[in-house]
Structures are given as structure tokens and as C-alpha cells.
Short mmCIF file of C-alpha atoms in Angstrom, two decimals:
data_model
loop_
_atom_site.label_atom_id
_atom_site.label_comp_id
_atom_site.label_asym_id
_atom_site.label_seq_id
_atom_site.Cartn_x
_atom_site.Cartn_y
_atom_site.Cartn_z
CA UNK A 1 8.69 -15.04 24.96
CA UNK A 2 7.20 -18.49 24.41
CA UNK A 3 4.43 -19.30 21.92
CA UNK A 4 1.68 -18.92 24.51
CA UNK A 5 2.84 -15.41 25.41
CA UNK A 6 3.19 -14.47 21.75
CA UNK A 7 -0.40 -15.60 21.27
CA UNK A 8 -1.62 -13.69 24.32
CA UNK A 9 0.15 -10.44 23.39
CA UNK A 10 -0.89 -10.55 19.74
CA UNK A 11 -4.41 -11.87 20.20
CA UNK A 12 -3.69 -14.54 17.57
CA UNK A 13 -4.52 -18.16 18.50
CA UNK A 14 -1.54 -20.50 18.80
CA UNK A 15 -2.95 -22.74 16.05
CA UNK A 16 -3.01 -19.77 13.69
CA UNK A 17 0.55 -18.79 14.62
CA UNK A 18 1.69 -22.34 13.88
CA UNK A 19 -0.08 -22.11 10.50
CA UNK A 20 1.72 -18.85 9.71
CA UNK A 21 5.02 -20.49 10.66
CA UNK A 22 4.33 -23.44 8.35
CA UNK A 23 3.40 -21.08 5.52
CA UNK A 24 6.60 -19.07 5.92
CA UNK A 25 4.79 -15.88 6.92
CA UNK A 26 6.63 -15.77 10.22
CA UNK A 27 10.28 -16.57 10.90
CA UNK A 28 10.86 -19.55 13.20
CA UNK A 29 11.68 -18.72 16.80
CA UNK A 30 15.00 -19.47 18.45
CA UNK A 31 14.90 -23.15 19.29
CA UNK A 32 15.41 -23.79 23.02
CA UNK A 33 14.89 -27.55 22.82
CA UNK A 34 13.15 -30.09 20.62
CA UNK A 35 9.67 -28.81 21.48
CA UNK A 36 10.10 -25.21 22.59
CA UNK A 37 11.06 -22.03 20.74
CA UNK A 38 11.51 -18.46 21.90
CA UNK A 39 10.09 -15.43 20.09
CA UNK A 40 10.92 -11.73 20.31
CA UNK A 41 9.43 -8.32 19.59
CA UNK A 42 10.16 -8.62 15.87
CA UNK A 43 8.01 -11.75 15.74
CA UNK A 44 5.24 -9.88 17.53
CA UNK A 45 5.41 -6.93 15.13
CA UNK A 46 5.42 -9.15 12.05
CA UNK A 47 2.63 -11.34 13.41
CA UNK A 48 0.36 -8.34 13.90
CA UNK A 49 1.05 -7.17 10.34
CA UNK A 50 0.38 -10.62 8.87
CA UNK A 51 -2.84 -10.96 10.84
CA UNK A 52 -4.06 -7.55 9.70
CA UNK A 53 -3.19 -8.20 6.05
CA UNK A 54 -5.04 -11.51 5.99
CA UNK A 55 -8.02 -10.88 8.26
CA UNK A 56 -8.66 -7.16 7.80
CA UNK A 57 -7.38 -6.37 4.31
CA UNK A 58 -8.28 -9.86 2.99
CA UNK A 59 -4.96 -10.26 1.21
CA UNK A 60 -4.47 -13.91 0.12
CA UNK A 61 -1.86 -15.92 2.03
CA UNK A 62 0.24 -16.49 -1.11
CA UNK A 63 0.29 -12.73 -1.76
CA UNK A 64 1.25 -11.99 1.85
CA UNK A 65 4.14 -14.44 1.50
CA UNK A 66 5.31 -12.71 -1.69
CA UNK A 67 5.03 -9.23 -0.18
CA UNK A 68 6.97 -10.23 2.94
CA UNK A 69 9.60 -11.92 0.80
CA UNK A 70 10.32 -8.53 -0.80
CA UNK A 71 10.19 -6.80 2.59
CA UNK A 72 12.97 -9.10 3.81
CA UNK A 73 15.07 -9.03 0.63
CA UNK A 74 18.13 -7.08 1.74
CA UNK A 75 19.79 -7.60 -1.66
CA UNK A 76 17.61 -4.77 -3.00
CA UNK A 77 18.00 -1.04 -2.43
CA UNK A 78 15.23 0.65 -0.48
CA UNK A 79 13.36 2.03 -3.48
CA UNK A 80 13.28 -1.31 -5.31
CA UNK A 81 12.53 -3.20 -2.10
CA UNK A 82 9.62 -0.90 -1.36
CA UNK A 83 8.38 -0.99 -4.95
CA UNK A 84 8.55 -4.77 -5.19
CA UNK A 85 6.63 -5.18 -1.92
CA UNK A 86 3.91 -2.72 -2.93
CA UNK A 87 3.63 -4.06 -6.47
CA UNK A 88 3.02 -7.57 -5.11
CA UNK A 89 -0.23 -6.38 -3.51
CA UNK A 90 -3.47 -6.99 -5.48
CA UNK A 91 -3.67 -4.58 -8.42
CA UNK A 92 -6.08 -3.63 -11.19
CA UNK A 93 -5.88 -5.78 -14.34
CA UNK A 94 -4.04 -4.59 -17.42
CA UNK A 95 -6.35 -2.30 -19.44
CA UNK A 96 -7.24 -2.94 -23.06
CA UNK A 97 -4.39 -1.29 -24.96
CA UNK A 98 -6.63 -0.77 -28.02
CA UNK A 99 -9.45 0.95 -26.14
CA UNK A 100 -9.58 4.55 -27.41
CA UNK A 101 -10.24 5.91 -23.92
CA UNK A 102 -7.25 4.00 -22.55
CA UNK A 103 -4.99 5.25 -25.34
CA UNK A 104 -5.97 8.86 -24.68
CA UNK A 105 -5.73 8.39 -20.90
CA UNK A 106 -2.22 6.96 -21.22
CA UNK A 107 -1.09 10.01 -23.18
CA UNK A 108 -2.78 12.28 -20.66
CA UNK A 109 -1.11 10.56 -17.71
CA UNK A 110 2.28 10.75 -19.42
CA UNK A 111 1.81 14.51 -19.89
CA UNK A 112 0.71 14.79 -16.25
CA UNK A 113 3.91 13.13 -15.00
CA UNK A 114 5.96 15.50 -17.12
CA UNK A 115 3.97 18.53 -15.93
CA UNK A 116 4.46 17.77 -12.24
CA UNK A 117 8.10 16.79 -12.73
CA UNK A 118 7.80 13.15 -11.72
CA UNK A 119 10.67 11.96 -13.90
CA UNK A 120 11.28 8.89 -11.73
CA UNK A 121 7.65 7.87 -12.10
CA UNK A 122 7.97 8.26 -15.86
CA UNK A 123 10.87 5.79 -15.83
CA UNK A 124 8.59 3.18 -14.22
CA UNK A 125 5.55 3.58 -16.46
CA UNK A 126 5.91 0.22 -18.16
CA UNK A 127 5.93 -1.77 -14.90
CA UNK A 128 4.29 0.29 -12.13
CA UNK A 129 0.81 -0.95 -11.13
CA UNK A 130 0.08 2.56 -9.81
CA UNK A 131 0.61 3.96 -13.31
CA UNK A 132 -1.78 1.34 -14.69
CA UNK A 133 -4.36 2.16 -12.02
CA UNK A 134 -4.18 5.86 -12.85
CA UNK A 135 -4.62 5.19 -16.57
CA UNK A 136 -7.66 3.00 -15.87
CA UNK A 137 -9.19 5.63 -13.56
CA UNK A 138 -8.67 8.49 -16.03
CA UNK A 139 -10.01 6.38 -18.90
CA UNK A 140 -13.13 5.51 -16.89
CA UNK A 141 -13.70 9.16 -16.01
CA UNK A 142 -13.43 10.15 -19.65
CA UNK A 143 -15.72 7.31 -20.71
CA UNK A 144 -18.37 8.68 -18.35
CA UNK A 145 -18.09 12.05 -20.08
CA UNK A 146 -16.56 14.09 -17.25
CA UNK A 147 -14.32 16.97 -18.30
CA UNK A 148 -11.63 16.70 -15.65
CA UNK A 149 -9.03 19.21 -16.78
CA UNK A 150 -5.30 18.30 -16.84
CA UNK A 151 -4.67 21.28 -14.55
CA UNK A 152 -7.06 19.90 -11.94
CA UNK A 153 -5.47 16.44 -12.07
CA UNK A 154 -2.03 18.06 -11.69
CA UNK A 155 -3.26 19.92 -8.61
CA UNK A 156 -4.36 16.61 -7.07
CA UNK A 157 -0.99 15.09 -7.97
CA UNK A 158 0.83 17.85 -6.09
CA UNK A 159 -1.36 17.26 -3.03
CA UNK A 160 -0.52 13.54 -3.20
CA UNK A 161 3.18 14.38 -3.35
CA UNK A 162 2.80 16.19 -0.03
CA UNK A 163 1.14 13.05 1.36
CA UNK A 164 4.02 10.93 0.02
CA UNK A 165 6.53 13.16 1.80
CA UNK A 166 4.66 12.61 5.06
CA UNK A 167 4.54 8.86 4.38
CA UNK A 168 8.29 8.53 3.83
CA UNK A 169 9.14 10.88 6.70
CA UNK A 170 7.17 8.57 8.97
CA UNK A 171 8.73 5.49 7.40
CA UNK A 172 12.22 6.87 8.08
CA UNK A 173 11.51 7.06 11.81
CA UNK A 174 11.74 3.26 12.02
CA UNK A 175 15.15 1.72 12.73
CA UNK A 176 15.56 -1.28 10.42
CA UNK A 177 15.11 -1.56 6.66
CA UNK A 178 12.51 -4.31 7.10
CA UNK A 179 10.50 -2.14 9.52
CA UNK A 180 10.62 0.79 7.10
CA UNK A 181 9.24 -1.30 4.25
CA UNK A 182 6.71 -2.98 6.54
CA UNK A 183 5.46 0.48 7.50
CA UNK A 184 5.08 1.45 3.85
CA UNK A 185 3.17 -1.75 3.09
CA UNK A 186 0.88 -1.20 6.08
CA UNK A 187 0.37 2.38 4.91
CA UNK A 188 -0.60 1.26 1.41
CA UNK A 189 -3.22 -1.08 2.85
CA UNK A 190 -4.53 0.77 5.88
CA UNK A 191 -3.66 4.49 5.47
CA UNK A 192 -5.30 4.85 2.06
CA UNK A 193 -8.78 4.26 3.61
CA UNK A 194 -7.90 6.99 6.15
CA UNK A 195 -7.03 9.38 3.31
CA UNK A 196 -10.26 8.48 1.53
CA UNK A 197 -12.27 9.11 4.68
CA UNK A 198 -10.51 12.43 5.31
CA UNK A 199 -11.19 13.44 1.71
CA UNK A 200 -14.90 12.76 2.09
CA UNK A 201 -15.11 14.52 5.45
CA UNK A 202 -13.32 17.51 3.94
CA UNK A 203 -15.84 17.58 1.10
CA UNK A 204 -18.70 17.53 3.60
CA UNK A 205 -17.09 20.32 5.64
CA UNK A 206 -16.46 22.49 2.58
CA UNK A 207 -19.99 21.87 1.30
CA UNK A 208 -21.45 22.99 4.62
CA UNK A 209 -19.27 26.14 4.59
CA UNK A 210 -20.28 27.05 1.06
CA UNK A 211 -23.92 26.04 0.96
CA UNK A 212 -25.07 25.60 4.56
CA UNK A 213 -27.27 22.70 5.64
CA UNK A 214 -30.38 23.45 3.62
#
């Protein structure tokens, strides 16, 4: 397809597509002559992802470029490729290592990983942004004075493992390595709000079952 058709099918203006091409967010098309290039379905798929990351998720262009660089890095195995792409997304800042709540939360999270048998996650604790996010969340909860038991957190962790199985099962239905990692990146950005919404709807449903509408 030519640029005009790519624009029409994606809903992205041609000027924006040209900008994405200049910024390295989209691979150049196959050059037909000095002024015309041809694009394919892979360009269309990637263009839609880039557009959504920038205009819906508000991910900065430089971050999108970094994420997609990891998506396309076929020198990495799938786990590292996926991890690098996800870790490049905006993350929470490093917590204060001397904060007493952070120190206790870090120990609690380490015990949690051991309890649920996430040995691979334990091996990544020094570099995984997800680990850092969990420590910050637990520390904040403790700072507010909530007594969230380790058993309850472990129960949530097991539910999230079931969600992760569904995520990767879906990811594996895609043919190429780049598409698999793209799907995981899209899931991290766009499926997590779905999970949050389902969680809140489930709370509302359970509340109505237990207590009625009075």
C-alpha cells in the first residue's frame, strides 16, 4: 500500500506518519522510486501501536523509540526482550532506601516472592521496575496504617499469576517474535486499565450481593 492508503487505513495523518518515520518509530517502506515507497500490514500494525502509545497512553516519543528498539532486538531471548521492552516504559522512581517503611516493605516483598514460589522474580529484584513498584505500594500501605496481612498479599499474587498465564497464552498466539512482544507491551499499557476496571466492578457486584443496595 502507498502512504495515502496507510494513512486512510490507520486513521493517522500522512504528516504524522512522516514524523514517525523521521523519528525511527516506523520502519521505512520499500522504495519504489525516488519519491514513492510501499508499506505492508506490519507497518499498519506498528503504526497503530505507536499512535496508541503516544496519543492514548501519553508515552513520550523517546520512550516509544526505546521500547520499540527492544521489541525489534532479535539478539535477545524472548524473556529478556520482553523484560527490556516493558522496563523501558515509565516507572515509579527509586524509593528512599533508608525509609523505615521501605526497608520493611522490601523484606516483606522478598518473603512474598519466596512464599508464592516466584524464584525467577527473586533473581530480578535488583533491576525489575515491577519489584520496585510493589515495594513502594506496600510501603505506602503500611505508612497509612493498614494491616494488610502477608497471606492476603500472597492470595492476590496467585490471582495475578493466573492473569499472567492468560497474558502469555494470548501472546503466544501471534506468529512473529516482534508481534509477541508488541502484544505484551500493548497489554502492559492498555490491559491493566481493563483489569483495574474489572476489579472495581467485581467489588461493586460483591458488595451488592453481601449488603444489598441500602
